[in-house]
Amino acid sequence: MIELRTPAEIDEMRPAGRFVASVLTATRAAADVGVNLLDLDALAHDMIRAEGAESCYIDYHPSFGASPFGKVICTSVNDAALHGLPHDYVLRDGDLLTLDFAASVGGWVSDSAISFVVGEPRPGDLELIATTERALAAGIERARVGGRLGDISSAIGDVAHEAGMPVNLDFGGHSVGRTMHGDLHLPNDGRAGRGLKLRAGLVMAIEPWFIPDTDEIYTDPDGWTLRSRTGSRAAHAEHTVAITPEGPLVLTARD
């Protein structure tokens, strides 16, 4: 069931959004050449404890995961597109890193992701990241009362297609509330004017992710990390957004 949140409930969701944004800001600042992915996970874990928050990942065990995730942040490096399981890996110059983090504060969840390059970027990496961020901005702009879910999907897909990138439809955005993944599924491509009518109080994670030359992925032997079939790099951008009468409200906006 897709639930709508009252204005008071959306206000109650703001601390979770601010916290998730603060963790991504801190872990991005800490990510550098020579830093271990496990250190980034430990930093996020320390911030969860200090906040009195709850991890959405550590016990997460959906049908596509081999076991409970066991960590508190996703760290996807280079050809890892989604769900990167933190492991004993030391970041190298030029690595493209995605951090994806969700947590519950006061019983409300927010979810967000950011991609960036550690050290000197390779040709094409910055444009890939910029395309993903443009798609996120385009999707957020269409998250308005009276529109359709397909308007958001179409806006995201249009940015990808204009850049010549294919779009995977297996994983996309989702509704957010008391749990991380609600019933709503938001594909990263679609037809405008189709799908669920957008109403005030709908809260969702909008999350385009692109690989320049393929929409095919496979699961790493770790049972979690999803990698590009061609070995090409991937980028991912995500915000938790509430639809309000005044327009889209980005709960996970970073300073």
Short mmCIF file of C-alpha atoms in Angstrom, two decimals:
data_model
loop_
_atom_site.label_atom_id
_atom_site.label_comp_id
_atom_site.label_asym_id
_atom_site.label_seq_id
_atom_site.Cartn_x
_atom_site.Cartn_y
_atom_site.Cartn_z
CA MET A 1 0.00 0.00 0.00
CA ILE A 2 1.32 3.43 -0.96
CA GLU A 3 0.92 5.81 1.98
CA LEU A 4 0.63 9.59 1.94
CA ARG A 5 2.23 11.62 4.72
CA THR A 6 0.66 14.60 6.43
CA PRO A 7 2.54 17.92 6.57
CA ALA A 8 3.30 17.19 10.23
CA GLU A 9 4.73 13.78 9.36
CA ILE A 10 6.89 15.28 6.63
CA ASP A 11 8.26 17.71 9.22
CA GLU A 12 9.03 14.71 11.43
CA MET A 13 11.00 13.19 8.53
CA ARG A 14 13.33 16.15 8.24
CA PRO A 15 15.82 15.03 10.96
CA ALA A 16 16.34 11.72 9.16
CA GLY A 17 17.01 13.57 5.92
CA ARG A 18 19.49 15.93 7.58
CA PHE A 19 21.26 13.02 9.27
CA VAL A 20 21.61 10.99 6.08
CA ALA A 21 22.96 14.07 4.31
CA SER A 22 25.48 14.66 7.10
CA VAL A 23 26.77 11.09 6.93
CA LEU A 24 27.27 11.29 3.18
CA THR A 25 29.05 14.62 3.58
CA ALA A 26 31.37 13.19 6.26
CA THR A 27 32.13 9.94 4.46
CA ARG A 28 32.79 11.74 1.18
CA ALA A 29 35.22 14.06 2.96
CA ALA A 30 36.97 11.04 4.49
CA ALA A 31 37.24 9.12 1.20
CA ASP A 32 40.74 9.59 -0.20
CA VAL A 33 43.51 7.65 -1.83
CA GLY A 34 44.76 5.10 0.72
CA VAL A 35 41.50 4.95 2.73
CA ASN A 36 39.92 1.53 3.27
CA LEU A 37 36.23 1.03 2.49
CA LEU A 38 35.85 -0.58 5.91
CA ASP A 39 37.00 2.70 7.49
CA LEU A 40 34.20 4.56 5.71
CA ASP A 41 31.70 2.00 6.99
CA ALA A 42 33.09 2.39 10.51
CA LEU A 43 32.73 6.18 10.30
CA ALA A 44 29.10 5.86 9.23
CA HIS A 45 28.50 3.33 12.03
CA ASP A 46 30.01 5.71 14.62
CA MET A 47 27.74 8.52 13.41
CA ILE A 48 24.68 6.25 13.65
CA ARG A 49 25.52 5.43 17.25
CA ALA A 50 26.21 9.06 18.15
CA GLU A 51 22.87 10.15 16.65
CA GLY A 52 20.88 7.33 18.24
CA ALA A 53 19.74 6.40 14.72
CA GLU A 54 19.09 2.95 13.28
CA SER A 55 20.76 1.43 10.23
CA CYS A 56 18.48 0.38 7.39
CA TYR A 57 21.18 -1.85 5.91
CA ILE A 58 22.88 -3.94 8.55
CA ASP A 59 20.05 -6.48 8.92
CA TYR A 60 18.60 -5.93 5.45
CA HIS A 61 18.01 -9.25 3.65
CA PRO A 62 15.78 -8.98 0.57
CA SER A 63 15.30 -11.82 -1.89
CA PHE A 64 18.15 -10.60 -4.11
CA GLY A 65 20.72 -10.52 -1.27
CA ALA A 66 22.71 -13.62 -0.40
CA SER A 67 22.58 -12.87 3.35
CA PRO A 68 21.92 -9.93 5.67
CA PHE A 69 23.97 -6.98 4.37
CA GLY A 70 26.01 -6.72 7.56
CA LYS A 71 27.32 -3.17 6.97
CA VAL A 72 25.73 0.27 7.28
CA ILE A 73 26.70 1.98 4.02
CA CYS A 74 27.00 0.85 0.39
CA THR A 75 30.42 1.52 -1.16
CA SER A 76 30.34 0.84 -4.91
CA VAL A 77 33.69 1.24 -6.67
CA ASN A 78 34.24 1.65 -10.43
CA ASP A 79 32.24 -1.08 -12.22
CA ALA A 80 30.10 -1.66 -9.10
CA ALA A 81 26.78 0.01 -9.91
CA LEU A 82 24.69 -0.67 -6.80
CA HIS A 83 24.72 -2.31 -3.36
CA GLY A 84 28.50 -2.30 -3.03
CA LEU A 85 29.33 -4.32 0.08
CA PRO A 86 32.15 -2.68 2.06
CA HIS A 87 35.21 -4.93 2.14
CA ASP A 88 38.96 -4.77 2.65
CA TYR A 89 39.76 -2.53 -0.30
CA VAL A 90 42.04 0.51 -0.22
CA LEU A 91 40.94 3.34 -2.49
CA ARG A 92 43.26 4.15 -5.38
CA ASP A 93 43.86 7.29 -7.39
CA GLY A 94 41.09 7.61 -9.98
CA ASP A 95 38.55 5.31 -8.36
CA LEU A 96 34.92 6.23 -9.02
CA LEU A 97 33.12 5.73 -5.71
CA THR A 98 29.40 5.74 -4.95
CA LEU A 99 28.23 6.04 -1.35
CA ASP A 100 24.60 5.03 -0.72
CA PHE A 101 23.22 5.45 2.79
CA ALA A 102 19.85 5.07 4.50
CA ALA A 103 18.97 5.38 8.15
CA SER A 104 16.00 5.77 10.45
CA VAL A 105 15.76 8.67 12.91
CA GLY A 106 12.74 8.94 15.18
CA GLY A 107 11.09 6.11 13.27
CA TRP A 108 11.35 7.80 9.86
CA VAL A 109 13.70 6.78 7.04
CA SER A 110 15.67 8.77 4.49
CA ASP A 111 17.85 7.41 1.68
CA SER A 112 20.44 9.14 -0.49
CA ALA A 113 23.47 8.44 -2.68
CA ILE A 114 26.35 10.33 -4.26
CA SER A 115 29.08 9.44 -6.77
CA PHE A 116 32.49 11.12 -7.05
CA VAL A 117 36.07 10.42 -8.07
CA VAL A 118 38.84 9.85 -5.58
CA GLY A 119 41.97 11.61 -6.82
CA GLU A 120 42.41 12.31 -10.54
CA PRO A 121 39.36 11.46 -12.66
CA ARG A 122 39.57 9.36 -15.81
CA PRO A 123 38.20 10.75 -19.08
CA GLY A 124 34.42 10.48 -19.06
CA ASP A 125 33.96 9.94 -15.33
CA LEU A 126 32.94 13.50 -14.52
CA GLU A 127 30.49 13.62 -17.42
CA LEU A 128 28.96 10.30 -16.32
CA ILE A 129 28.48 11.66 -12.81
CA ALA A 130 27.13 14.97 -14.12
CA THR A 131 24.64 13.15 -16.37
CA THR A 132 23.38 11.14 -13.42
CA GLU A 133 23.00 14.29 -11.31
CA ARG A 134 21.18 16.08 -14.15
CA ALA A 135 18.79 13.15 -14.38
CA LEU A 136 18.14 13.33 -10.64
CA ALA A 137 17.44 17.07 -10.86
CA ALA A 138 15.11 16.50 -13.82
CA GLY A 139 13.21 13.81 -11.96
CA ILE A 140 12.87 15.93 -8.85
CA GLU A 141 11.53 18.82 -10.91
CA ARG A 142 8.67 16.63 -12.18
CA ALA A 143 7.71 15.42 -8.67
CA ARG A 144 4.71 17.73 -8.48
CA VAL A 145 1.10 17.45 -7.41
CA GLY A 146 -1.15 16.53 -10.32
CA GLY A 147 1.56 14.89 -12.40
CA ARG A 148 2.08 11.20 -13.00
CA LEU A 149 4.79 8.82 -11.87
CA GLY A 150 5.72 8.37 -15.50
CA ASP A 151 6.56 12.07 -15.70
CA ILE A 152 9.44 11.50 -13.27
CA SER A 153 10.59 8.33 -15.01
CA SER A 154 10.42 9.99 -18.41
CA ALA A 155 12.42 13.01 -17.28
CA ILE A 156 15.18 10.76 -15.93
CA GLY A 157 15.21 8.58 -19.02
CA ASP A 158 15.30 11.56 -21.38
CA VAL A 159 18.55 12.77 -19.80
CA ALA A 160 20.10 9.32 -20.16
CA HIS A 161 19.02 8.91 -23.78
CA GLU A 162 20.24 12.38 -24.71
CA ALA A 163 23.65 11.31 -23.40
CA GLY A 164 23.47 8.06 -25.35
CA MET A 165 23.21 5.89 -22.26
CA PRO A 166 20.96 2.83 -21.86
CA VAL A 167 18.76 2.49 -18.77
CA ASN A 168 18.31 -0.56 -16.53
CA LEU A 169 14.72 -0.92 -15.30
CA ASP A 170 15.30 -3.64 -12.70
CA PHE A 171 16.35 -1.25 -9.93
CA GLY A 172 15.06 2.29 -9.45
CA GLY A 173 13.40 4.60 -6.99
CA HIS A 174 10.91 3.65 -4.30
CA SER A 175 8.61 5.10 -1.69
CA VAL A 176 10.10 5.86 1.73
CA GLY A 177 8.53 6.19 5.15
CA ARG A 178 8.68 4.00 8.21
CA THR A 179 10.71 1.52 6.15
CA MET A 180 13.36 2.01 3.48
CA HIS A 181 11.52 0.38 0.57
CA GLY A 182 7.81 0.99 0.23
CA ASP A 183 5.46 -0.47 -2.35
CA LEU A 184 6.01 2.22 -4.98
CA HIS A 185 8.59 1.37 -7.67
CA LEU A 186 9.94 4.25 -9.74
CA PRO A 187 11.68 3.10 -12.96
CA ASN A 188 14.44 5.29 -14.38
CA ASP A 189 12.70 5.45 -17.75
CA GLY A 190 9.06 5.58 -18.79
CA ARG A 191 6.30 7.47 -20.55
CA ALA A 192 5.11 10.87 -19.39
CA GLY A 193 1.45 11.07 -18.42
CA ARG A 194 1.28 7.44 -17.37
CA GLY A 195 1.19 5.73 -14.00
CA LEU A 196 0.22 6.73 -10.49
CA LYS A 197 -1.16 10.24 -10.04
CA LEU A 198 1.18 12.28 -7.85
CA ARG A 199 -0.42 13.64 -4.69
CA ALA A 200 0.78 15.78 -1.83
CA GLY A 201 2.28 13.65 0.92
CA LEU A 202 3.95 11.08 -1.32
CA VAL A 203 7.57 10.61 -0.22
CA MET A 204 9.98 8.73 -2.45
CA ALA A 205 13.64 8.10 -3.12
CA ILE A 206 14.43 9.18 -6.67
CA GLU A 207 17.63 7.47 -7.82
CA PRO A 208 18.96 7.39 -11.36
CA TRP A 209 22.01 5.23 -11.95
CA PHE A 210 23.73 4.80 -15.28
CA ILE A 211 26.42 2.78 -17.02
CA PRO A 212 27.57 4.40 -20.26
CA ASP A 213 27.45 1.35 -22.53
CA THR A 214 25.11 -1.27 -21.04
CA ASP A 215 21.98 -1.83 -18.99
CA GLU A 216 23.14 -5.31 -17.96
CA ILE A 217 24.47 -6.11 -14.50
CA TYR A 218 25.51 -9.21 -12.60
CA THR A 219 25.95 -10.09 -8.93
CA ASP A 220 29.46 -10.23 -7.51
CA PRO A 221 30.48 -13.39 -5.61
CA ASP A 222 29.97 -11.41 -2.38
CA GLY A 223 26.25 -11.93 -2.99
CA TRP A 224 25.41 -8.22 -2.95
CA THR A 225 27.47 -5.96 -5.18
CA LEU A 226 25.90 -5.44 -8.61
CA ARG A 227 28.50 -4.88 -11.35
CA SER A 228 28.27 -3.74 -14.96
CA ARG A 229 28.35 -6.60 -17.45
CA THR A 230 30.94 -4.81 -19.60
CA GLY A 231 33.23 -3.73 -16.77
CA SER A 232 32.42 -0.07 -17.45
CA ARG A 233 32.10 2.34 -14.58
CA ALA A 234 28.77 3.36 -13.08
CA ALA A 235 27.38 6.40 -11.28
CA HIS A 236 24.39 6.81 -8.98
CA ALA A 237 22.61 9.84 -7.52
CA GLU A 238 19.71 9.76 -5.07
CA HIS A 239 17.61 12.00 -2.86
CA THR A 240 14.57 11.44 -0.67
CA VAL A 241 11.87 13.83 -1.91
CA ALA A 242 8.47 14.76 -0.49
CA ILE A 243 5.76 16.01 -2.86
CA THR A 244 4.09 19.07 -1.32
CA PRO A 245 1.55 21.63 -2.59
CA GLU A 246 4.46 24.10 -2.86
CA GLY A 247 6.55 21.72 -4.96
CA PRO A 248 9.16 19.00 -4.38
CA LEU A 249 10.93 19.11 -1.01
CA VAL A 250 14.37 17.45 -0.96
CA LEU A 251 14.72 16.03 2.54
CA THR A 252 18.31 14.82 2.04
CA ALA A 253 19.73 18.04 0.55
CA ARG A 254 23.43 18.47 1.41
CA ASP A 255 25.04 21.81 2.23
#
